[in-house]
Coordinates of C-alpha atoms and ligand atoms in Angstrom, one line a residue:
M790 CA 84.2 78.1 65.1
R791 CA 85.8 80.7 66.2
T792 CA 87.2 82.2 69.4
D793 CA 87.2 85.1 69.2
Y794 CA 85.9 88.3 66.6
C795 CA 88.1 90.3 64.6
G796 CA 87.6 93.7 65.3
E797 CA 87.9 93.1 69.5
L798 CA 91.5 91.4 70.2
R799 CA 93.7 94.1 71.9
G800 CA 97.0 94.3 73.3
E801 CA 95.9 92.3 76.3
D802 CA 94.8 89.4 74.4
S803 CA 98.7 88.8 73.6
G804 CA 99.9 85.5 74.1
R805 CA 96.4 83.8 73.7
T806 CA 95.7 81.4 71.3
V807 CA 92.3 82.2 69.1
S808 CA 89.9 81.0 66.6
L809 CA 89.2 84.3 64.2
C810 CA 86.6 83.6 60.9
G811 CA 85.9 86.8 58.6
W812 CA 86.4 88.0 55.0
V813 CA 90.0 88.2 53.3
S814 CA 90.1 92.2 53.3
R815 CA 93.4 93.1 52.2
R816 CA 95.7 90.9 51.1
R817 CA 100.1 91.7 51.0
E818 CA 102.9 89.4 49.8
H819 CA 105.7 90.6 51.8
G820 CA 108.8 88.7 49.5
E821 CA 108.6 85.0 49.1
H822 CA 107.6 83.9 53.1
L823 CA 106.2 86.2 54.5
A824 CA 102.2 87.7 53.8
F825 CA 99.9 89.6 56.0
I826 CA 95.8 89.3 55.3
D827 CA 93.2 91.6 56.9
L828 CA 90.3 89.8 58.2
R829 CA 87.3 91.5 58.4
D830 CA 84.4 90.8 60.4
H831 CA 81.7 92.3 62.0
T832 CA 83.5 94.2 64.6
G833 CA 86.3 95.0 62.3
I834 CA 89.8 94.0 60.5
V835 CA 92.9 91.8 62.3
Q836 CA 96.0 91.9 60.7
V837 CA 97.3 88.6 60.0
V838 CA 100.4 87.2 59.8
V839 CA 100.9 84.1 57.1
D840 CA 103.7 82.0 54.9
H841 CA 102.2 82.6 51.6
A842 CA 98.9 84.5 50.5
H843 CA 99.5 83.0 46.8
D844 CA 95.9 80.8 46.5
I845 CA 93.6 84.1 48.7
R846 CA 92.1 86.4 47.0
S847 CA 89.9 89.6 48.6
E848 CA 87.0 88.3 50.3
Y849 CA 87.5 84.5 50.7
V850 CA 86.3 83.3 53.5
L851 CA 88.7 82.0 55.3
R852 CA 89.0 80.6 59.8
V853 CA 92.3 81.2 60.9
T854 CA 93.5 79.7 63.6
G855 CA 97.1 81.4 65.5
K856 CA 98.6 83.2 68.2
V857 CA 98.0 87.2 69.2
R858 CA 101.3 89.1 69.8
M859 CA 101.7 92.6 70.0
R860 CA 103.4 94.2 66.7
P861 CA 107.1 95.1 66.6
E862 CA 107.1 98.4 67.8
G863 CA 107.0 100.8 64.8
T864 CA 104.7 99.2 62.4
R865 CA 101.8 99.4 64.9
N866 CA 99.2 101.4 63.7
P867 CA 97.4 103.4 66.0
N868 CA 94.8 104.8 63.4
L869 CA 93.3 100.2 63.9
P870 CA 91.4 99.9 66.6
T871 CA 93.4 96.3 66.6
G872 CA 96.5 98.1 65.1
D873 CA 98.6 97.1 68.5
V874 CA 98.5 93.7 67.4
E875 CA 98.8 91.0 64.9
V876 CA 97.7 86.9 64.8
C877 CA 100.7 84.5 64.1
D878 CA 102.0 81.0 63.7
C879 CA 98.8 80.4 61.8
E880 CA 97.0 78.0 60.4
V881 CA 94.4 78.7 57.4
E882 CA 91.8 77.3 56.4
T883 CA 89.8 78.4 53.3
L884 CA 85.7 78.2 53.8
S885 CA 84.9 79.3 50.4
R886 CA 86.3 80.9 47.8
A887 CA 85.0 83.9 45.9
E888 CA 85.0 85.9 42.9
P889 CA 86.2 89.5 42.7
P890 CA 84.1 91.5 44.5
P891 CA 82.1 93.6 42.0
F892 CA 83.2 97.0 43.8
P893 CA 86.3 98.2 46.2
L894 CA 84.7 97.6 49.8
D895 CA 87.2 100.5 50.4
E896 CA 84.6 102.7 52.9
R897 CA 86.5 105.9 51.1
L898 CA 85.4 105.3 47.9
E899 CA 81.7 106.4 45.8
T900 CA 80.0 103.0 44.2
D901 CA 77.2 104.2 42.1
E902 CA 74.7 103.1 43.9
N903 CA 72.7 100.6 41.4
I904 CA 75.6 98.4 42.0
R905 CA 75.7 98.8 45.2
L906 CA 72.2 97.4 45.5
K907 CA 72.4 94.7 43.2
Y908 CA 75.4 93.7 45.1
R909 CA 73.6 94.3 48.5
Y910 CA 75.1 91.2 50.4
V911 CA 78.7 92.5 49.1
D912 CA 77.5 96.2 50.3
L913 CA 76.8 95.1 53.5
R914 CA 80.1 94.3 54.6
R915 CA 81.0 97.4 54.6
E916 CA 81.5 99.5 58.6
R917 CA 78.8 102.1 57.7
M918 CA 76.3 99.6 56.8
Q919 CA 76.9 96.8 59.6
R920 CA 76.8 100.1 61.8
N921 CA 73.9 101.0 60.1
L922 CA 72.3 97.9 60.8
R923 CA 72.9 97.4 64.5
V924 CA 72.1 101.1 65.4
R925 CA 68.5 100.7 64.0
A926 CA 68.1 97.2 65.7
K927 CA 69.1 99.2 69.0
V928 CA 66.3 101.8 67.6
N929 CA 63.6 99.1 67.7
S930 CA 64.8 97.4 70.2
A931 CA 65.1 100.1 72.7
I932 CA 61.6 101.5 71.5
R933 CA 60.0 97.8 72.6
R934 CA 61.5 98.2 75.7
S935 CA 60.1 101.7 76.0
M936 CA 56.3 100.9 74.7
E937 CA 56.4 98.0 77.2
Q938 CA 57.1 99.5 80.0
Q939 CA 54.5 102.2 79.5
G940 CA 51.7 99.2 79.1
F941 CA 51.0 99.3 75.5
V942 CA 50.9 95.8 73.7
E943 CA 52.8 94.6 70.9
I944 CA 49.5 93.6 68.0
E945 CA 50.1 92.6 64.2
T946 CA 47.7 94.2 61.6
P947 CA 46.5 92.2 58.1
M948 CA 48.5 93.2 55.3
L949 CA 45.7 92.7 52.9
I950 CA 43.3 94.7 54.0
A951 CA 40.6 97.1 51.8
N952 CA 41.8 100.5 52.6
T953 CA 43.7 103.1 54.1
P954 CA 42.7 107.4 54.0
E955 CA 46.1 108.5 54.4
G956 CA 45.8 110.2 51.2
A957 CA 48.5 107.7 49.1
R958 CA 48.1 105.5 46.0
D959 CA 47.2 101.9 47.4
F960 CA 49.7 99.3 45.9
V961 CA 47.0 96.2 45.4
V962 CA 46.7 92.8 45.2
P963 CA 44.7 90.6 43.1
S964 CA 42.5 89.0 44.5
R965 CA 42.8 84.9 43.5
L966 CA 39.8 83.2 44.6
K967 CA 37.6 86.6 44.1
P968 CA 39.3 87.1 40.3
G969 CA 38.3 91.0 39.7
S970 CA 38.5 91.6 43.3
F971 CA 42.2 93.9 44.7
Y972 CA 43.0 93.6 48.1
A973 CA 45.5 96.6 49.4
L974 CA 48.4 96.3 50.9
P975 CA 47.9 99.3 54.3
Q976 CA 49.7 102.7 53.9
S977 CA 49.2 102.8 57.5
P978 CA 48.1 100.5 60.4
Q979 CA 45.4 103.5 61.4
L980 CA 41.6 101.5 60.8
F981 CA 43.2 98.4 62.8
K982 CA 44.5 100.3 65.8
Q983 CA 41.6 102.5 66.3
L984 CA 39.3 99.1 65.6
C985 CA 41.6 97.9 69.0
M986 CA 40.9 100.5 70.9
V987 CA 36.8 99.6 70.3
G988 CA 38.1 96.0 70.9
G989 CA 38.8 97.4 74.6
V990 CA 43.0 97.0 74.3
D991 CA 43.7 100.1 75.5
R992 CA 48.0 100.3 74.6
Y993 CA 48.4 99.5 71.6
Y994 CA 51.7 99.6 69.9
Q995 CA 53.4 98.0 66.7
I996 CA 56.4 98.4 64.7
A997 CA 54.3 98.6 61.4
R998 CA 55.8 98.1 57.6
C999 CA 53.6 100.4 55.9
L1000 CA 53.5 100.8 51.9
R1001 CA 52.5 104.0 50.0
D1002 CA 53.1 104.1 45.8
E1003 CA 54.1 107.6 46.3
D1004 CA 57.4 109.2 44.5
L1005 CA 60.4 107.8 45.9
R1006 CA 62.8 110.8 47.6
A1007 CA 66.0 110.7 50.0
D1008 CA 63.3 110.5 53.0
R1009 CA 60.7 108.1 51.4
Q1010 CA 60.7 104.5 49.9
F1011 CA 57.7 102.8 48.7
E1012 CA 58.0 100.3 52.1
F1013 CA 58.9 102.1 55.1
T1014 CA 58.9 101.3 59.0
Q1015 CA 56.8 102.9 62.1
L1016 CA 56.6 103.0 65.1
D1017 CA 52.5 103.3 65.2
A1018 CA 51.3 103.7 68.6
E1019 CA 47.2 103.9 69.8
A1020 CA 45.7 104.5 73.6
S1021 CA 42.1 104.3 75.2
F1022 CA 41.3 107.1 77.5
V1023 CA 44.2 109.9 77.3
S1024 CA 44.7 113.4 76.1
Q1025 CA 46.8 114.2 73.5
V1026 CA 49.7 115.2 76.3
D1027 CA 49.5 112.0 77.3
V1028 CA 50.2 110.5 74.2
R1029 CA 53.1 112.6 73.5
E1030 CA 54.8 112.3 76.1
F1031 CA 54.2 108.0 75.7
I1032 CA 55.8 108.5 72.4
T1033 CA 58.6 111.8 73.9
N1034 CA 59.8 108.1 75.9
A1035 CA 60.1 105.7 72.9
V1036 CA 61.8 109.0 70.9
A1037 CA 64.5 109.6 73.4
S1038 CA 64.7 105.8 75.1
A1039 CA 65.8 105.2 71.2
T1040 CA 68.3 107.8 70.8
E1041 CA 70.0 107.5 74.1
A1042 CA 71.0 103.9 73.7
V1043 CA 72.1 104.9 70.2
T1044 CA 73.9 108.0 71.6
G1045 CA 73.7 107.0 74.9
Q1046 CA 72.5 110.8 75.9
R1047 CA 69.3 110.7 76.7
P1048 CA 67.8 114.6 74.6
A1049 CA 66.6 116.9 77.2
E1050 CA 64.4 118.9 75.6
F1051 CA 61.5 118.2 73.0
P1052 CA 60.0 121.6 72.9
S1053 CA 56.6 121.9 71.2
I1054 CA 55.4 125.5 68.7
T1055 CA 51.6 125.7 67.7
W1056 CA 51.5 124.9 63.8
H1057 CA 50.3 129.0 63.2
D1058 CA 53.6 129.7 64.6
A1059 CA 55.7 127.4 62.7
M1060 CA 54.4 128.6 59.4
E1061 CA 55.4 132.1 60.5
R1062 CA 59.0 131.8 61.8
Y1063 CA 60.2 129.0 60.2
G1064 CA 57.3 129.4 56.7
T1065 CA 57.1 125.0 57.5
D1066 CA 55.3 122.6 59.8
K1067 CA 58.3 121.0 59.4
P1068 CA 61.2 123.3 61.2
D1069 CA 64.9 122.3 61.5
I1070 CA 65.5 124.4 64.8
R1071 CA 69.4 124.0 64.5
F1072 CA 70.1 127.7 63.0
G1073 CA 68.5 131.2 63.6
L1074 CA 67.7 132.9 60.5
E1075 CA 64.3 133.4 61.2
L1076 CA 61.3 134.8 59.0
I1077 CA 59.7 138.3 60.3
E1078 CA 57.1 139.9 59.9
L1079 CA 57.2 143.2 58.2
T1080 CA 53.5 144.2 56.8
G1081 CA 52.9 145.9 59.3
L1082 CA 55.7 148.1 58.9
F1083 CA 54.5 148.7 55.1
A1084 CA 51.1 149.0 56.3
H1085 CA 51.0 152.8 53.8
T1086 CA 53.9 152.2 52.1
E1087 CA 54.0 153.9 48.8
F1088 CA 56.3 151.4 47.1
K1089 CA 54.4 149.5 45.3
V1090 CA 55.7 146.0 45.4
F1091 CA 55.5 146.3 49.2
Q1092 CA 51.2 146.6 49.2
A1093 CA 50.9 142.9 49.0
D1094 CA 48.9 140.8 51.6
C1095 CA 51.7 139.9 53.1
V1096 CA 56.1 141.0 53.4
K1097 CA 57.8 139.0 55.6
G1098 CA 61.8 139.0 54.8
I1099 CA 64.9 137.0 56.8
R1100 CA 68.1 138.1 57.8
V1101 CA 71.6 137.5 56.5
P1102 CA 73.8 137.9 58.9
G1103 CA 77.4 139.0 56.9
G1104 CA 75.7 137.7 54.1
A1105 CA 76.2 140.7 52.3
D1106 CA 79.1 139.5 50.0
H1107 CA 76.5 137.9 48.1
T1108 CA 77.7 138.2 44.7
R1109 CA 75.0 140.0 42.6
K1110 CA 75.5 137.0 40.1
Q1111 CA 74.5 135.0 43.7
L1112 CA 71.3 137.3 44.1
D1113 CA 70.2 136.5 40.8
A1114 CA 70.2 133.2 40.9
L1115 CA 67.9 133.6 45.0
T1116 CA 65.3 135.3 43.1
E1117 CA 65.3 133.2 40.0
K1118 CA 65.1 129.4 42.2
V1119 CA 62.7 131.8 44.9
K1120 CA 60.2 132.4 41.3
L1121 CA 60.0 128.8 40.1
W1122 CA 59.0 127.8 44.2
G1123 CA 56.0 130.2 43.3
A1124 CA 57.1 134.3 44.6
K1125 CA 56.4 136.9 42.4
G1126 CA 60.4 138.2 43.0
L1127 CA 62.5 138.4 46.1
V1128 CA 64.1 142.2 47.1
W1129 CA 67.5 142.3 48.8
L1130 CA 69.1 144.8 50.7
K1131 CA 72.6 144.5 51.8
V1132 CA 73.7 146.7 54.7
E1133 CA 76.5 149.0 54.5
E1134 CA 79.5 149.4 57.3
D1135 CA 77.4 152.9 58.0
L1136 CA 73.7 150.9 58.3
S1137 CA 72.6 152.7 55.3
L1138 CA 71.6 150.0 52.5
N1139 CA 72.7 149.1 49.5
S1140 CA 70.1 147.9 46.9
P1141 CA 68.1 148.5 43.6
I1142 CA 64.6 149.9 45.7
T1143 CA 66.2 152.1 48.3
K1144 CA 64.8 154.9 46.2
F1145 CA 61.5 153.5 46.7
L1146 CA 61.7 154.0 50.7
S1147 CA 60.9 156.6 52.4
D1148 CA 63.3 157.4 55.5
A1149 CA 60.9 155.7 57.9
E1150 CA 61.0 153.3 56.3
T1151 CA 64.2 151.8 55.3
E1152 CA 64.7 152.7 59.9
N1153 CA 61.9 150.6 60.9
L1154 CA 63.0 147.9 58.0
L1155 CA 66.5 148.0 60.4
G1156 CA 65.2 148.2 63.5
A1157 CA 62.8 145.6 62.6
M1158 CA 65.4 142.8 61.0
D1159 CA 68.1 143.5 64.1
A1160 CA 70.1 144.6 61.2
E1161 CA 73.8 145.0 61.0
A1162 CA 76.4 146.4 58.6
G1163 CA 77.7 143.6 56.2
D1164 CA 74.0 142.2 56.6
L1165 CA 72.0 140.8 53.6
L1166 CA 68.3 141.3 54.0
L1167 CA 66.0 139.2 51.7
I1168 CA 62.3 140.2 51.4
V1169 CA 59.0 138.5 50.1
A1170 CA 56.0 140.2 49.6
D1171 CA 52.8 137.9 48.7
R1172 CA 49.9 136.0 49.8
R1173 CA 51.4 135.2 53.0
A1174 CA 51.3 131.0 52.3
T1175 CA 53.4 132.1 49.3
A1176 CA 56.0 134.3 51.6
R1177 CA 55.8 131.9 54.4
H1178 CA 56.6 128.9 51.6
V1179 CA 59.6 130.6 50.0
L1180 CA 61.1 131.6 52.7
G1181 CA 60.9 128.5 54.6
L1182 CA 62.5 127.1 51.5
L1183 CA 65.4 130.1 51.2
R1184 CA 66.0 130.0 55.2
L1185 CA 66.5 125.8 54.6
E1186 CA 69.1 127.2 51.3
L1187 CA 71.0 129.1 53.0
G1188 CA 71.6 127.7 56.5
R1189 CA 70.8 124.2 56.5
P1190 CA 73.3 122.2 58.2
P1191 CA 74.1 118.9 56.7
V1192 CA 72.2 115.7 58.5
A1193 CA 74.9 114.8 60.5
E1194 CA 75.5 118.3 62.4
G1195 CA 74.1 120.3 64.4
G1196 CA 73.2 118.2 67.1
L1197 CA 69.3 116.2 67.2
H1198 CA 66.6 118.4 68.1
F1199 CA 63.5 117.8 68.1
L1200 CA 60.1 119.9 68.2
W1201 CA 56.8 119.3 68.5
V1202 CA 54.2 121.4 66.5
V1203 CA 51.0 121.1 68.1
D1204 CA 47.4 122.4 67.5
F1205 CA 47.4 122.5 63.3
P1206 CA 44.3 123.1 61.6
L1207 CA 41.9 120.5 60.3
F1208 CA 42.4 121.2 56.6
E1209 CA 45.6 123.0 55.7
D1210 CA 43.9 125.8 53.2
L1211 CA 41.8 124.8 49.7
D1212 CA 42.4 123.3 46.5
E1213 CA 42.1 124.5 43.1
E1214 CA 38.7 123.6 42.9
G1215 CA 37.9 125.2 46.1
L1216 CA 38.2 121.9 48.2
P1217 CA 39.5 122.3 51.4
V1218 CA 42.8 120.4 51.5
P1219 CA 43.3 118.5 55.0
A1220 CA 46.4 117.9 57.0
H1221 CA 46.0 115.0 58.7
H1222 CA 43.5 111.5 57.7
P1223 CA 39.3 111.7 58.3
F1224 CA 40.3 110.6 61.7
T1225 CA 40.8 113.8 63.3
M1226 CA 39.1 115.0 66.4
P1227 CA 39.0 119.0 65.9
K1228 CA 39.1 121.1 68.8
E1229 CA 35.8 120.6 70.9
E1230 CA 35.5 124.9 70.4
D1231 CA 35.5 124.0 66.9
L1232 CA 33.2 121.3 66.1
A1233 CA 30.7 124.0 65.5
L1234 CA 32.3 125.2 62.4
L1235 CA 32.6 121.1 60.6
D1236 CA 28.8 123.1 59.3
S1237 CA 30.6 125.8 57.6
E1238 CA 32.1 125.7 54.1
G1239 CA 34.7 126.8 51.8
K1240 CA 37.6 129.3 53.3
G1241 CA 35.5 128.8 57.3
L1242 CA 36.8 125.5 56.8
L1243 CA 39.9 127.1 57.6
E1244 CA 39.0 128.4 60.8
I1245 CA 38.4 124.4 62.2
R1246 CA 41.6 123.9 64.8
A1247 CA 42.8 119.9 65.1
Q1248 CA 44.0 117.9 68.4
A1249 CA 46.6 117.0 66.1
Y1250 CA 50.2 117.1 66.3
D1251 CA 53.5 116.2 64.9
L1252 CA 57.3 115.2 65.5
V1253 CA 60.0 116.8 63.9
L1254 CA 63.7 116.5 64.3
N1255 CA 65.8 118.4 62.5
G1256 CA 63.5 119.4 59.7
W1257 CA 62.4 116.0 59.0
E1258 CA 59.2 115.2 59.5
L1259 CA 59.5 111.7 62.0
G1260 CA 55.6 111.3 62.2
S1261 CA 52.1 112.6 63.0
G1262 CA 49.3 111.5 65.2
S1263 CA 46.0 113.1 66.4
V1264 CA 43.1 112.5 68.9
R1265 CA 40.6 110.6 67.2
V1266 CA 36.7 111.1 66.5
H1267 CA 35.3 108.4 68.8
R1268 CA 31.2 108.6 67.7
P1269 CA 29.4 108.4 64.7
D1270 CA 28.0 111.2 64.6
I1271 CA 30.9 113.3 64.6
Q1272 CA 32.6 111.0 62.1
Q1273 CA 30.2 111.3 59.3
K1274 CA 30.7 114.9 59.2
V1275 CA 33.9 115.2 59.3
F1276 CA 33.8 112.8 56.5
D1277 CA 31.1 115.5 55.0
A1278 CA 33.4 118.7 55.9
W1279 CA 36.2 116.3 53.7
G1280 CA 34.2 116.1 50.7
I1281 CA 33.8 112.0 51.1
A1282 CA 30.5 112.0 49.8
R1283 CA 28.4 109.5 52.4
P1284 CA 27.6 106.5 49.9
D1285 CA 31.4 106.3 49.7
A1286 CA 32.5 106.8 53.2
E1287 CA 29.7 103.7 53.9
Q1288 CA 31.8 101.7 51.4
R1289 CA 34.9 102.6 52.7
F1290 CA 34.6 103.0 56.3
G1291 CA 31.4 102.1 56.9
F1292 CA 32.6 99.4 59.7
L1293 CA 33.8 102.1 61.3
L1294 CA 31.5 104.0 61.8
D1295 CA 28.9 100.7 62.8
A1296 CA 32.4 99.6 65.7
F1297 CA 31.9 103.6 67.1
G1298 CA 28.3 102.6 67.4
Y1299 CA 29.3 98.9 69.7
G1300 CA 30.7 101.6 72.3
A1301 CA 34.1 103.5 70.9
P1302 CA 36.6 104.9 74.2
P1303 CA 38.2 108.2 73.5
H1304 CA 41.0 107.4 71.9
A1305 CA 44.1 108.8 70.6
G1306 CA 47.9 108.1 68.9
F1307 CA 50.4 109.1 66.8
A1308 CA 53.4 106.9 64.2
F1309 CA 56.9 107.7 63.5
G1310 CA 58.9 106.3 61.0
I1311 CA 61.9 104.7 62.2
D1312 CA 63.6 105.0 59.3
R1313 CA 64.1 108.4 59.5
L1314 CA 65.0 108.3 63.2
V1315 CA 68.0 105.7 62.2
A1316 CA 69.2 108.1 59.2
I1317 CA 69.1 111.4 61.7
L1318 CA 70.9 109.2 64.5
V1319 CA 73.8 107.8 61.8
G1320 CA 74.2 110.7 59.5
E1321 CA 72.8 109.8 56.9
E1322 CA 71.0 112.3 54.4
N1323 CA 69.5 109.3 52.1
I1324 CA 67.1 106.7 54.4
R1325 CA 68.3 103.9 52.0
E1326 CA 71.5 103.8 53.8
V1327 CA 69.9 102.4 56.9
I1328 CA 67.8 99.7 55.7
A1329 CA 68.9 96.6 54.4
F1330 CA 67.0 96.3 51.0
P1331 CA 66.0 98.9 49.9
K1332 CA 64.6 100.2 46.4
T1333 CA 65.9 102.4 44.0
Q1334 CA 64.3 105.9 43.2
T1335 CA 62.6 104.3 40.5
G1336 CA 61.0 101.4 42.8
G1337 CA 63.4 98.9 41.5
D1338 CA 65.2 96.2 43.2
P1339 CA 67.8 96.3 41.3
L1340 CA 69.5 92.4 43.7
T1341 CA 66.2 90.3 43.0
E1342 CA 65.1 92.7 39.6
A1343 CA 61.5 93.7 41.7
P1344 CA 59.6 94.5 40.2
M1345 CA 58.9 92.0 37.0
E1346 CA 57.0 90.4 34.5
I1347 CA 54.5 87.4 35.9
A1348 CA 54.1 83.9 34.3
P1349 CA 50.9 84.7 32.2
D1350 CA 49.0 81.2 33.7
H1351 CA 49.5 83.0 36.7
L1352 CA 47.7 86.6 34.9
T1353 CA 45.2 84.1 33.7
D1354 CA 44.5 82.7 37.8
L1355 CA 44.2 86.1 39.1
G1356 CA 41.9 86.6 36.1
L1357 CA 43.9 89.2 34.0
R1358 CA 44.9 90.5 31.3
L1359 CA 47.6 92.8 31.1
L1360 CA 47.1 96.0 28.8
P1361 CA 49.5 96.9 25.9
H1362 CA 52.4 99.0 27.7
K1363 CA 52.2 102.3 27.5
S1364 CA 56.2 103.4 27.1
Ligands
LIG2291 N1 48.2 106.7 60.7 C1 49.2 108.1 60.5 C2 50.5 108.1 60.2 O1 50.2 107.0 59.5 C3 49.7 108.2 61.6 C4 48.5 108.3 63.4 O2 47.3 109.3 63.1 O3 48.8 107.5 64.4 O4 50.6 108.8 59.2

């Protein structure tokens, strides 16, 4: 039906007769016998000159055949790639009429997201969405190519499964043939990819859809897509290299530049220096350790488990009101309070607490924080975990650039602990799923209880990009006896472990190779590559923040007969 795409016509095409197909982006009548139509397809917009456009409306679908010519001098549009040319002497065929669009498609106008999603097919016509979807396709394609080059085989794992142990709630699907029983939708292909290793696949990958019934956020949807990979007879260094290659290729395919560096940091250092296991290293404001400095202080507030601070260069112009607001935030995040000190021109400190500090303490503090005139020093004294966490959030609050700025900074976080902390009941809080291998030298610690478990280091690693956790992976347990011990340490009761994962333990009994793997979120990677704050912008048909799809109206009730078939009866709604 067409010879060319709208957005690709240039001066060199002038004189050619072309046929174009697309949507009417705009029409302008100029008197009786002259009208302009901006015709749009996924490549962009071109101006079409016609005698009249009385019977043409926005978003009509047209086929236009005409001659390309240079626009008259003075009417060229340097902001449009096709702005030097127009198509004239046109024959216009209306292929489809259209209702007035539910919202203006102008990129500059913000439209309520519910309306955009209800009419997603109209929204997708916009340049931003076309770009995002196409970047996503490029990323997928580059990842596939890279994984294949590295000897990985694409294998599809099932969607209707028993259950996965990623720690989120499962979505479930009732079974018709076995009423009262349910399938779970996969939170990840974790168990199947490990079974593939037992099955001799050697290197598996999949661009896998995963489903987790968790609260939605800007970087989280119920369903998301990840590159899922697993390999046998490899070390964690090998796995990080496979993944680095895939991510670097995907990035290069989009930006034209292969990221040069994938530095790594230990989990411990990340927590101490950035207060988080997913540091955004696009900016400084690192956490500075001060506990030792105040070991013998008279100042009650600083007689704490941990004293840490950040230096905000030039931050001394914060008003009292701003500092009070920061203090409020810090309390909401769980700290007892926030100490602030402004560094004056003469390097003296202006703060409500100066009188409690000795001269030596003041001097040491200025030295430890590399303080300069005009700086603001912010200090939290608390339990170590709290101080780190709160300062980590404060650091982001004060310094985090928008997604599209500051470049791409990948970071491997390695040497995760097996358990991050103990919960209120004293049970260990796992850092990863229960198939993660502890470090060889820490295996004996699996027999400890309570705090002792926190000492166990795992062979687990995360990949972080600009402060977003892209993904995680680990060397896996491949021996049934160690696996059983890990389940025990997790507090998974034996009958429970047997019922949920007995098949895996059985499989390990039939000859399991040592293996390791990783998965990273493609939605997140693409969002950052195109500079979107919200992953919904890089998903063709996402759910809203409340988990609904305004377009198809999912989730919806099902017919009573269907419920009966499934052996289900509904309880009265809780509203
Ligand atoms: N299954 C893990 C996840 O989906 C990744 C991995 O350990 O390979 O987060």
